[in-house]
Coordinates of C-alpha atoms and ligand atoms in Angstrom, one line a residue:
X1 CA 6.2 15.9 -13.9
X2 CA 6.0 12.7 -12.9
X3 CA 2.7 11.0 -12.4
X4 CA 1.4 9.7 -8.8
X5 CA 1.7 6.0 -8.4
X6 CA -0.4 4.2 -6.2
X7 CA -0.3 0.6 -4.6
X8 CA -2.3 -1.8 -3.1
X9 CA -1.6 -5.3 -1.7
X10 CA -4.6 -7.8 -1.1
X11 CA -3.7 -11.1 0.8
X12 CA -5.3 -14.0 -0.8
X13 CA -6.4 -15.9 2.3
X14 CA -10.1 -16.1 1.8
X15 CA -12.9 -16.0 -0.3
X16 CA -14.2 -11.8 -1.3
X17 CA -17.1 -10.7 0.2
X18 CA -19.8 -7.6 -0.2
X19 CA -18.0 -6.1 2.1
X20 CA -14.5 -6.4 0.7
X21 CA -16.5 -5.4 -2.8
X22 CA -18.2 -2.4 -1.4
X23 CA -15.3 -0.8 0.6
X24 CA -12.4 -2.2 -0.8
X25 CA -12.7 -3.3 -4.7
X26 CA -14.9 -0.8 -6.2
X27 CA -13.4 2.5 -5.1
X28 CA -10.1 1.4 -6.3
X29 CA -11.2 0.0 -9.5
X30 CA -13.1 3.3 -9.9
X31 CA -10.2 5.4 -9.0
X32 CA -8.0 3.2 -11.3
X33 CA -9.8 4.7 -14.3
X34 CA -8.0 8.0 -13.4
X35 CA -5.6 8.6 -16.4
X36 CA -3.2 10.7 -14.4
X37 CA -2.3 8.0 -12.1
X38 CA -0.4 4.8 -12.6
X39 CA -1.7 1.9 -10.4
X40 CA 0.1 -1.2 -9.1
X41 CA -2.4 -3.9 -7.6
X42 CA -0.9 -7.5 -6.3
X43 CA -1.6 -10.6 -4.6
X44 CA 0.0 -10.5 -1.6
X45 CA 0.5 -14.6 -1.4
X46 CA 3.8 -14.3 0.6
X47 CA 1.6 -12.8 3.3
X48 CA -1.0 -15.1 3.1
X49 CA 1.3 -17.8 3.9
X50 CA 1.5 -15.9 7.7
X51 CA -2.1 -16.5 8.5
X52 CA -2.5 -19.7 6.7
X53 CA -0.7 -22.4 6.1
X54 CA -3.0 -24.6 3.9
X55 CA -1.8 -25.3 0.5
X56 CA -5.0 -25.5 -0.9
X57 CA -6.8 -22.5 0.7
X58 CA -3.7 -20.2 -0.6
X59 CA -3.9 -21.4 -4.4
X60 CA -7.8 -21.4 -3.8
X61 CA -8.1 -17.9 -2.7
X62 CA -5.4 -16.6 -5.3
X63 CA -7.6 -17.6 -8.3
X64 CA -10.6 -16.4 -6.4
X65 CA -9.2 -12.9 -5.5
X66 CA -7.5 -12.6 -9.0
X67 CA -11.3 -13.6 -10.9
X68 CA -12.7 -11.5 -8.5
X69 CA -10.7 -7.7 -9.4
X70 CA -11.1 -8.9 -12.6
X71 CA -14.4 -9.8 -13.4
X72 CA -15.0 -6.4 -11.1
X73 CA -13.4 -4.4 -13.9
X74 CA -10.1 -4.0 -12.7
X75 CA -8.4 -3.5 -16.6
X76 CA -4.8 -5.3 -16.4
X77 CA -3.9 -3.4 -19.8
X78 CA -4.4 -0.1 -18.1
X79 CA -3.0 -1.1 -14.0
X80 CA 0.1 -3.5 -13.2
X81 CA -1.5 -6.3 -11.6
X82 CA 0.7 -9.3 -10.5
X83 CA 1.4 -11.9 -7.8
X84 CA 4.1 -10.8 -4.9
X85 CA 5.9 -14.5 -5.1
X86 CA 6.6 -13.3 -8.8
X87 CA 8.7 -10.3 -8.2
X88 CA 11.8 -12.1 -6.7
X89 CA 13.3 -8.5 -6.1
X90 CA 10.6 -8.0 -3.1
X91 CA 12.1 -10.7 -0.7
X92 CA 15.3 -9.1 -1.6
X93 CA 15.1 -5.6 -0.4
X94 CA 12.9 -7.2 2.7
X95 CA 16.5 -8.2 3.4
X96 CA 17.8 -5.2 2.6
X97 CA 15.3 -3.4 5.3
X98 CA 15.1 -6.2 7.7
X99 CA 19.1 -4.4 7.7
X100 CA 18.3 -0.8 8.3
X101 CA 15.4 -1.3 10.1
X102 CA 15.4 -1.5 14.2
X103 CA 14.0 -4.5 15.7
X104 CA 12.7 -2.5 18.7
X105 CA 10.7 -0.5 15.5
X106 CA 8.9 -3.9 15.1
X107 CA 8.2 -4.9 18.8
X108 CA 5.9 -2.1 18.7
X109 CA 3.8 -3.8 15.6
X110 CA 0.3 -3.6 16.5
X111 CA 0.0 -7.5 14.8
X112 CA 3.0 -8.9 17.4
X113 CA 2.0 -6.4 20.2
X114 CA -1.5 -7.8 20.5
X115 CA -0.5 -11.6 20.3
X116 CA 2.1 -10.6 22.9
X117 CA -0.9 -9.0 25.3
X118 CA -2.4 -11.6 24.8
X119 CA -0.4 -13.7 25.4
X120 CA 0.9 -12.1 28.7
X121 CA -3.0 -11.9 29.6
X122 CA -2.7 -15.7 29.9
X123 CA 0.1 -16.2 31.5
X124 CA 1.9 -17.8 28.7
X125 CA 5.4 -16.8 27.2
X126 CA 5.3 -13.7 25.4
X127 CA 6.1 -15.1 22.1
X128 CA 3.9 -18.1 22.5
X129 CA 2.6 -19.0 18.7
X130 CA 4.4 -16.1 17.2
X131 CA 6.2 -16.9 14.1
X132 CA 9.0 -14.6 12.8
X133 CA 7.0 -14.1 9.8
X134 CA 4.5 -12.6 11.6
X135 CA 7.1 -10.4 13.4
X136 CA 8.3 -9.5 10.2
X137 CA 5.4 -8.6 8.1
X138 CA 6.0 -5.0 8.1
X139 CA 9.0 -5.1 6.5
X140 CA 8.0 -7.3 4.0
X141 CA 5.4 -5.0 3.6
X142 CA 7.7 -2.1 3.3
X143 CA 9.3 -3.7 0.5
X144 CA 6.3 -4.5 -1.4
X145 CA 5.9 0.1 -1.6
X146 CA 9.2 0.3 -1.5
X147 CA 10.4 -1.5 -4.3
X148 CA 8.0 0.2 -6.6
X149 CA 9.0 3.5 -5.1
X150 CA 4.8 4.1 -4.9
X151 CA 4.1 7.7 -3.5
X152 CA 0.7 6.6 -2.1
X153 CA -1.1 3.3 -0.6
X154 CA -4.9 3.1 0.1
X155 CA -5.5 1.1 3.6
X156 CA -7.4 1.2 6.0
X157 CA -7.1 2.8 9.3
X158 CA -5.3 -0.7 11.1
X159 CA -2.5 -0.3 8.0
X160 CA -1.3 3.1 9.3
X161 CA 1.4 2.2 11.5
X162 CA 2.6 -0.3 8.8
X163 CA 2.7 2.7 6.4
X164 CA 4.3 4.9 8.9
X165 CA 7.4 1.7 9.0
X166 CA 7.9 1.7 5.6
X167 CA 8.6 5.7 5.7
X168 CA 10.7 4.6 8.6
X169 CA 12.9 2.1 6.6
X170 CA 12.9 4.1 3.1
X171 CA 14.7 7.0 4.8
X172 CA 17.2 5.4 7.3
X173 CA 18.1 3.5 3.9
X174 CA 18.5 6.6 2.0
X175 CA 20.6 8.1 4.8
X176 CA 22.9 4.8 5.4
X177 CA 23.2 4.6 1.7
X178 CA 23.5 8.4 1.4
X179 CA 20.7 8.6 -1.8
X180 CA 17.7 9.4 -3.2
X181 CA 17.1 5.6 -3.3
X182 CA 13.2 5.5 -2.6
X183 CA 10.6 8.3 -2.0
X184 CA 8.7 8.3 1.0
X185 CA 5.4 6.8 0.8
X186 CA 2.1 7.6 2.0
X187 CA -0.9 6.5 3.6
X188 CA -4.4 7.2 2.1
X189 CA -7.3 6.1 4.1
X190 CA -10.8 6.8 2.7
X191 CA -12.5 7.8 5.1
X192 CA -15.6 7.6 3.2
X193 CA -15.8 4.0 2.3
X194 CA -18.8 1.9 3.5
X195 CA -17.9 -0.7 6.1
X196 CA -21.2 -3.2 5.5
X197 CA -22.8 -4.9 8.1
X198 CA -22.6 -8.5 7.7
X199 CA -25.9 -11.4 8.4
X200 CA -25.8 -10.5 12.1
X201 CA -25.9 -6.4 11.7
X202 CA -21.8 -7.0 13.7
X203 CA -19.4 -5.5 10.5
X204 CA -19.3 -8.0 7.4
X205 CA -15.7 -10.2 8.4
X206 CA -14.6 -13.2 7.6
X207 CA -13.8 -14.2 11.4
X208 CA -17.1 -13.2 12.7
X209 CA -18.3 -16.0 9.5
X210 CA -21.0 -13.4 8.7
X211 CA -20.8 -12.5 5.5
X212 CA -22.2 -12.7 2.0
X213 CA -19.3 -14.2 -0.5
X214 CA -19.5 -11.2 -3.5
X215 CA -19.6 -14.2 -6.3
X216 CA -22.8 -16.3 -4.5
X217 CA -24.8 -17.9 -6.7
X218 CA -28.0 -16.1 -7.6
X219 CA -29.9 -19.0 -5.6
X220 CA -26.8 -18.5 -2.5
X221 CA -27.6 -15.1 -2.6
X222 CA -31.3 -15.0 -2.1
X223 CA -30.7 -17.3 0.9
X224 CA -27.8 -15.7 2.5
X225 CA -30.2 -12.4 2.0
X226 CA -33.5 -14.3 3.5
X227 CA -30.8 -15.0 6.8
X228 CA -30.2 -11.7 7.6
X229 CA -31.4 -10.4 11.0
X230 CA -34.3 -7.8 10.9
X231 CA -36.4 -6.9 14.3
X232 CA -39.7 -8.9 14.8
X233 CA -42.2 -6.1 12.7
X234 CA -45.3 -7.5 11.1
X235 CA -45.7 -6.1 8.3
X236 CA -47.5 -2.9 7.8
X237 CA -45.8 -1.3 11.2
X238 CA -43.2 1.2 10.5
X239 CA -39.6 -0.2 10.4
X240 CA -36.8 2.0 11.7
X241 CA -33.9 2.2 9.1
X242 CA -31.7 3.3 12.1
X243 CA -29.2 -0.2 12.9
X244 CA -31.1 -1.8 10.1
X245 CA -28.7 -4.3 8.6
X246 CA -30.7 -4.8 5.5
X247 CA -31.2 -1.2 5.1
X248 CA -27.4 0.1 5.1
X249 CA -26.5 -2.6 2.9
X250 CA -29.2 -1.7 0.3
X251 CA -27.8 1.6 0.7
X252 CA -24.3 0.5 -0.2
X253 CA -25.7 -0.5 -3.6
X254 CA -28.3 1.9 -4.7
X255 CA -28.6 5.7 -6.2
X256 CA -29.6 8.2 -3.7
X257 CA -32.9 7.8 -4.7
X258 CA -33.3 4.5 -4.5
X259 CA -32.4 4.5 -0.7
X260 CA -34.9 7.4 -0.1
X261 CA -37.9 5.4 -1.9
X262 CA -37.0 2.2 0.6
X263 CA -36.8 4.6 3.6
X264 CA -40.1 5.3 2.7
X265 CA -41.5 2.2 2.0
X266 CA -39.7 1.1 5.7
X267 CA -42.3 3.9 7.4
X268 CA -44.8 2.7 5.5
X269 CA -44.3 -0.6 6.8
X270 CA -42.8 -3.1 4.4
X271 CA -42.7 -6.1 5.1
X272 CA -39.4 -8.0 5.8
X273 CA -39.7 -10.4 3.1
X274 CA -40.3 -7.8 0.6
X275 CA -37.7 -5.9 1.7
X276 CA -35.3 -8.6 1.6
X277 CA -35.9 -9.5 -2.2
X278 CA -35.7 -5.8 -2.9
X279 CA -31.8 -5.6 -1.2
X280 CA -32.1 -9.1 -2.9
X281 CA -32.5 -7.6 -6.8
X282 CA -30.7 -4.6 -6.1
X283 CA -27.5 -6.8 -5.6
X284 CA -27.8 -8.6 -8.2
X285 CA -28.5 -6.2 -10.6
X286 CA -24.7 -5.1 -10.2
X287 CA -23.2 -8.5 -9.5
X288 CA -24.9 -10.6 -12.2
X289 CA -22.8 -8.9 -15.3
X290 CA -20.0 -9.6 -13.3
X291 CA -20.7 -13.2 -12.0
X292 CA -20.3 -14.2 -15.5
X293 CA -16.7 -13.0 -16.0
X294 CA -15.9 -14.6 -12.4
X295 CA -17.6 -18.0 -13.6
X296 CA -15.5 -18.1 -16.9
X297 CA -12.3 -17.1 -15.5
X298 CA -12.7 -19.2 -12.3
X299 CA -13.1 -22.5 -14.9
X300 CA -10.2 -21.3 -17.1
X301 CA -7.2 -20.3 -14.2
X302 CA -4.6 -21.1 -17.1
X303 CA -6.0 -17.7 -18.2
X304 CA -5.4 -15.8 -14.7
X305 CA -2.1 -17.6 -15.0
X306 CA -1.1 -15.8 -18.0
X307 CA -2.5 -12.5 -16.9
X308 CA -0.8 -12.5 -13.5
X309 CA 2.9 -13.4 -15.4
X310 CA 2.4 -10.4 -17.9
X311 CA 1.7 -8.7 -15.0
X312 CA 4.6 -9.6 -13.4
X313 CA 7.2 -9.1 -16.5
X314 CA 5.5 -5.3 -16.3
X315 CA 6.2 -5.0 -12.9
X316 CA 10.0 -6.0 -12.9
X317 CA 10.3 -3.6 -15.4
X318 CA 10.9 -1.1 -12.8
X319 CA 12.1 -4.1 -9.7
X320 CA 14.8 -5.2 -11.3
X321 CA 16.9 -1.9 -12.1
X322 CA 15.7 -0.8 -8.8
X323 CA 17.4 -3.6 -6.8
X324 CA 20.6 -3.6 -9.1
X325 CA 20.9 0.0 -7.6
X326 CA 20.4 -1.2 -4.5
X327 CA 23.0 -4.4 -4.2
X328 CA 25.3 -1.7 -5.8
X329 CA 25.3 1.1 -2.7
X330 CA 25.0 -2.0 -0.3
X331 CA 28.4 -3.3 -1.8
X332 CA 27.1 -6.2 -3.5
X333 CA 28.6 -5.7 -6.8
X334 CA 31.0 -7.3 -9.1
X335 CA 34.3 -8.1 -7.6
X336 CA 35.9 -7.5 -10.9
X337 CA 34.5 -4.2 -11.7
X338 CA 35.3 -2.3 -8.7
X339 CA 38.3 -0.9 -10.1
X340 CA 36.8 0.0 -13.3
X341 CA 34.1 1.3 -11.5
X342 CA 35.8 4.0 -9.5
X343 CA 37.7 4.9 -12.6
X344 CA 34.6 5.6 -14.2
X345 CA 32.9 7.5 -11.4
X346 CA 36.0 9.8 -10.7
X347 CA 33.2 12.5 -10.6
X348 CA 31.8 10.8 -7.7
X349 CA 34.3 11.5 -5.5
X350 CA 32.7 15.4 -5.3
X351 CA 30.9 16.6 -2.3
X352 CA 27.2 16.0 -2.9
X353 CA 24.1 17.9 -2.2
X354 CA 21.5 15.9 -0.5
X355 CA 17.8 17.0 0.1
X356 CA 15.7 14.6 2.0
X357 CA 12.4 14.5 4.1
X358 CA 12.4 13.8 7.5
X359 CA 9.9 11.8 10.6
X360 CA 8.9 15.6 11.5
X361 CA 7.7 16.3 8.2
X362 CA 10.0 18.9 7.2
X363 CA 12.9 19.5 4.0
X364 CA 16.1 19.0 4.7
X365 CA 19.5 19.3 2.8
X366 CA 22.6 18.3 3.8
X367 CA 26.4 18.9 1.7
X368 CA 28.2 15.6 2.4
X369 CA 32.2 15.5 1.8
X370 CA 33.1 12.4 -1.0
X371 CA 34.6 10.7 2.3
X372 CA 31.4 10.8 3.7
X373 CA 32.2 13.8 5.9
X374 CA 29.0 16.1 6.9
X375 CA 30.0 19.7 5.6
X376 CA 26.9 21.2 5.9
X377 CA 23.4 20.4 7.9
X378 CA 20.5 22.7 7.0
X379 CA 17.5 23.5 9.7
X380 CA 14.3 22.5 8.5
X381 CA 12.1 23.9 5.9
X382 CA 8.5 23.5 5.4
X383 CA 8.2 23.1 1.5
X384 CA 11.0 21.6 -0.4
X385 CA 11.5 24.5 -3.0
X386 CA 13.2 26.3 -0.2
X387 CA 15.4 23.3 0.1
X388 CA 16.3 23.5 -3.6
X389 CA 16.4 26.9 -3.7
X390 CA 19.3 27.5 -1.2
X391 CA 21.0 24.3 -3.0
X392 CA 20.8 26.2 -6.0
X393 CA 22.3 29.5 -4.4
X394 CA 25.5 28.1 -3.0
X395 CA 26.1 25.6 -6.4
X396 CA 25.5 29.0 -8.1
X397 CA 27.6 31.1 -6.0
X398 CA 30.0 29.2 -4.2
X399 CA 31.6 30.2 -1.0
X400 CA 30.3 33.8 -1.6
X401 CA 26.6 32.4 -0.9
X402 CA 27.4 31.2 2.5
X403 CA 26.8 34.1 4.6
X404 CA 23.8 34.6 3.1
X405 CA 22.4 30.7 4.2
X406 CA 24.0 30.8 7.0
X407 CA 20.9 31.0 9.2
X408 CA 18.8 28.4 7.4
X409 CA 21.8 25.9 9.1
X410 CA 22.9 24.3 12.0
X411 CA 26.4 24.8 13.4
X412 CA 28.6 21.4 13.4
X413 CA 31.5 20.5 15.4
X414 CA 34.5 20.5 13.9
X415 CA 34.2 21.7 10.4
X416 CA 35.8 25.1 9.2
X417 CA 34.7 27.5 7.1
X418 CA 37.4 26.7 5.4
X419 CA 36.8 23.5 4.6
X420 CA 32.8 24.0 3.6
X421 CA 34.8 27.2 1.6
X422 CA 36.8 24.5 -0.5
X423 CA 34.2 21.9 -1.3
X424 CA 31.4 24.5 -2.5
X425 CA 34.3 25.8 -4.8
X426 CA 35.1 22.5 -6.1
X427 CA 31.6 21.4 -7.0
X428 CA 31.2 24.6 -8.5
X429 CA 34.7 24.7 -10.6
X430 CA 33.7 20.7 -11.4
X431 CA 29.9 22.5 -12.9
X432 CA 31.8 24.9 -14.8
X433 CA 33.7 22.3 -17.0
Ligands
LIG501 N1 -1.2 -5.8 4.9 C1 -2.2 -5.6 3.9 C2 -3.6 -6.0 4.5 O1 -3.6 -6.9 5.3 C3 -2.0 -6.3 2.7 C4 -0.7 -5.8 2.1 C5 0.5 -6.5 1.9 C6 -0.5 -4.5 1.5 N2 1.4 -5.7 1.3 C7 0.9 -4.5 1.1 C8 -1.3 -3.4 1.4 C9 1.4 -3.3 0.5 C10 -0.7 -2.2 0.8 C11 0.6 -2.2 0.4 O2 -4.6 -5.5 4.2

């Protein structure tokens, strides 16, 4: 059996925060310590290059995010971690999909629809400011899953619809190209994950410029801490924990029963200073270890370098193959070998089951003539061992299983019995040598 592979991108266009660390880095470094999973993590610096455009901030935030999953405990010997702009093969198949995918697909892009409101709202063109890159971030997207044929992607909730595209492009591919070229990915959104309140109680975000940077110094984090809003309590009144800022983010980083002692202390009526160097310890308690990594690493970036390029080589491992398949059943091949090439593959010129998935959810197969011709077009099943299973029975049986199938299929135009009669009895003639 194969094992589960997940992926996760992580544009490097700012400087990780607690809440980046508490919702975003620490489940999956946990969950990357599952053995029975392989895990791809990257850089996603192509992206970054749609919401910024500094030089500076771009190679900045790349050696901060890469120090930062690192010195976190993310373990590049056991995950493939690596930089997008190393992988050449993913702004080749975002060509590829840019080709099977419909523009009017992307129009609908929450991203370009809400710069387009927006930009109706004011009265100004409807593309005002929008760059193509921005238009085309799902695909790009799509190839970075795609490319490693990952079966799952953690996002959050606003990633959905980009998750749901790259579904979208992997199977009209698969159907153009008439293969199993890529499996169909999937979105996993923990719903569990804290979202931390930042200094102002509003969710921690870079563009509301109220968060605490996850790598502070101890002396930066004390003060960042000290700046958080609390209520005007003296102390010795009661303090609600209810919409306390101070109080969820403590809980973010403490045992159960450490957050049931400080809701106790809050009705007993700590004071606010206290409570502060309390969320104040408890932080740094799990970030100290850490900081140290991130200090060394930050001061040595020939080292992330070298990390990131191994990661990489790992990583195209699997890319380029992939994407010699791919220029292959586009028709970007070798002019020289084509002849050679059929001679080779006479057994391609078969019929060929195909089993696919489709938008609706269900299992599909399909017997395809070696002209391209559809023979057969099965209804929908709900698991795809039914699929299989009725593969198997006319590959088994031939001709003599069609009755039998008949009402798992729908009826086509234009084909005889005949005809379908002849191609299951060649397949099965062409098993038998
Ligand atoms: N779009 C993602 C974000 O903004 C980052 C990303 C780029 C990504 N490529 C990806 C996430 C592929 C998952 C898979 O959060």
């Amino acid at each position: 059996m194969s094992t589960t592979r997940f992926l996760t991108g992580i544009t490097p266009s700012g400087t990780p925060h607690l809440g980046n660390y508490a919702g975003m880095m620490r489940p999956a470094i946990e969950a990357s310590r599952n053995k029975n999973v392989e895990n791809f993590y990257f850089l996603a610096d192509y992206h970054a290059l749609i919401k910024c455009q500094d030089p500076e901030r771009v190679q900045r935030s790349t050696i901060e995010i890469a120090a930062s999953w690192l010195a976190a405990g993310l373990d590049p010997e056991h995950v493939t971690f690596y930089r997008q702009s190393d992988i050449p093969e993913i702004p080749e198949l975002t060509w590829f999909l840019t080709c099977v995918t419909g523009k009017g697909i992307l129009n609908r892009a929450h991203a370009y629809k809400a710069s387009v409101d927006k930009n109706n709202a004011a009265g100004t063109e409807p593309d005002d400011g929008v760059t193509a890159g921005l238009f085309m971030y799902p695909v790009l997207m799509g190839a970075d899953i795609l490319v490693f044929n990952a079966n799952k992607v953690p996002v959050g909730r606003d990633q959905v619809q980009h998750l749901e595209m790259a579904r979208d492009m992997a199977s009209s591919f698969n159907h153009i190209y008439g293969g199993e070229y890529f499996a169909l990915p999937e979105a996993v959104v923990e719903e569990s994950v804290a979202t931390l309140p930042g200094l102002d109680g509003r969710k921690m975000s870079k563009s509301y410029n109220n968060t605490i940077p996850l790598f502070a110094t101890r002396e930066q984090l004390k003060k960042l801490i000290n700046g958080i809003t609390t209520d005007s309590r003296a102390p010795g009144e009661p303090k609600e924990v209810e919409g306390s800022a101070l109080f969820q983010i403590y809980q973010a980083f403490a045992s159960a029963e450490e957050t049931e002692a400080l809701r106790q202390q809050y009705a007993a009526g700590i004071a606010w200073s206290d409570a502060k160097q309390a969320l104040f310890e408890r932080i740094d308690r799990e970030i100290a270890p850490m900081r140290e990594r991130y200090e060394y690493l930050m001061a040595h970036p020939a080292e992330l370098e070298e990390i990131l390029q191994a990661g990489g080589i790992k990583a195209r491992k699997l890319a380029t193959p992939l994407l010699q398949q791919l220029r292959s059943a586009v028709g970007i091949r070798n002019l020289a070998q084509t002849n050679k090439a059929k001679a080779k593959t006479a057994k391609a010129a078969l019929p060929q089951f195909k089993q696919y998935r489709e938008a609706d959810g269900q299992f599909y197969f399909k017997l395809v003539a070696a002209d391209g011709q559809l023979l057969l077009q099965s209804q929908g099943f709900t698991a795809p061992k039914e699929a299989g299973q009725s593969i198997a029975q006319l590959q088994r049986e031939g001709a003599a299983a069609l009755e039998a199938i008949k009402p798992r299929l729908q009826s086509l135009d234009g084909i005889s019995d005949a005809q379908v009669a002849q191609a299951l009895e060649q397949l099965r003639e062409a098993s038998e040598q």
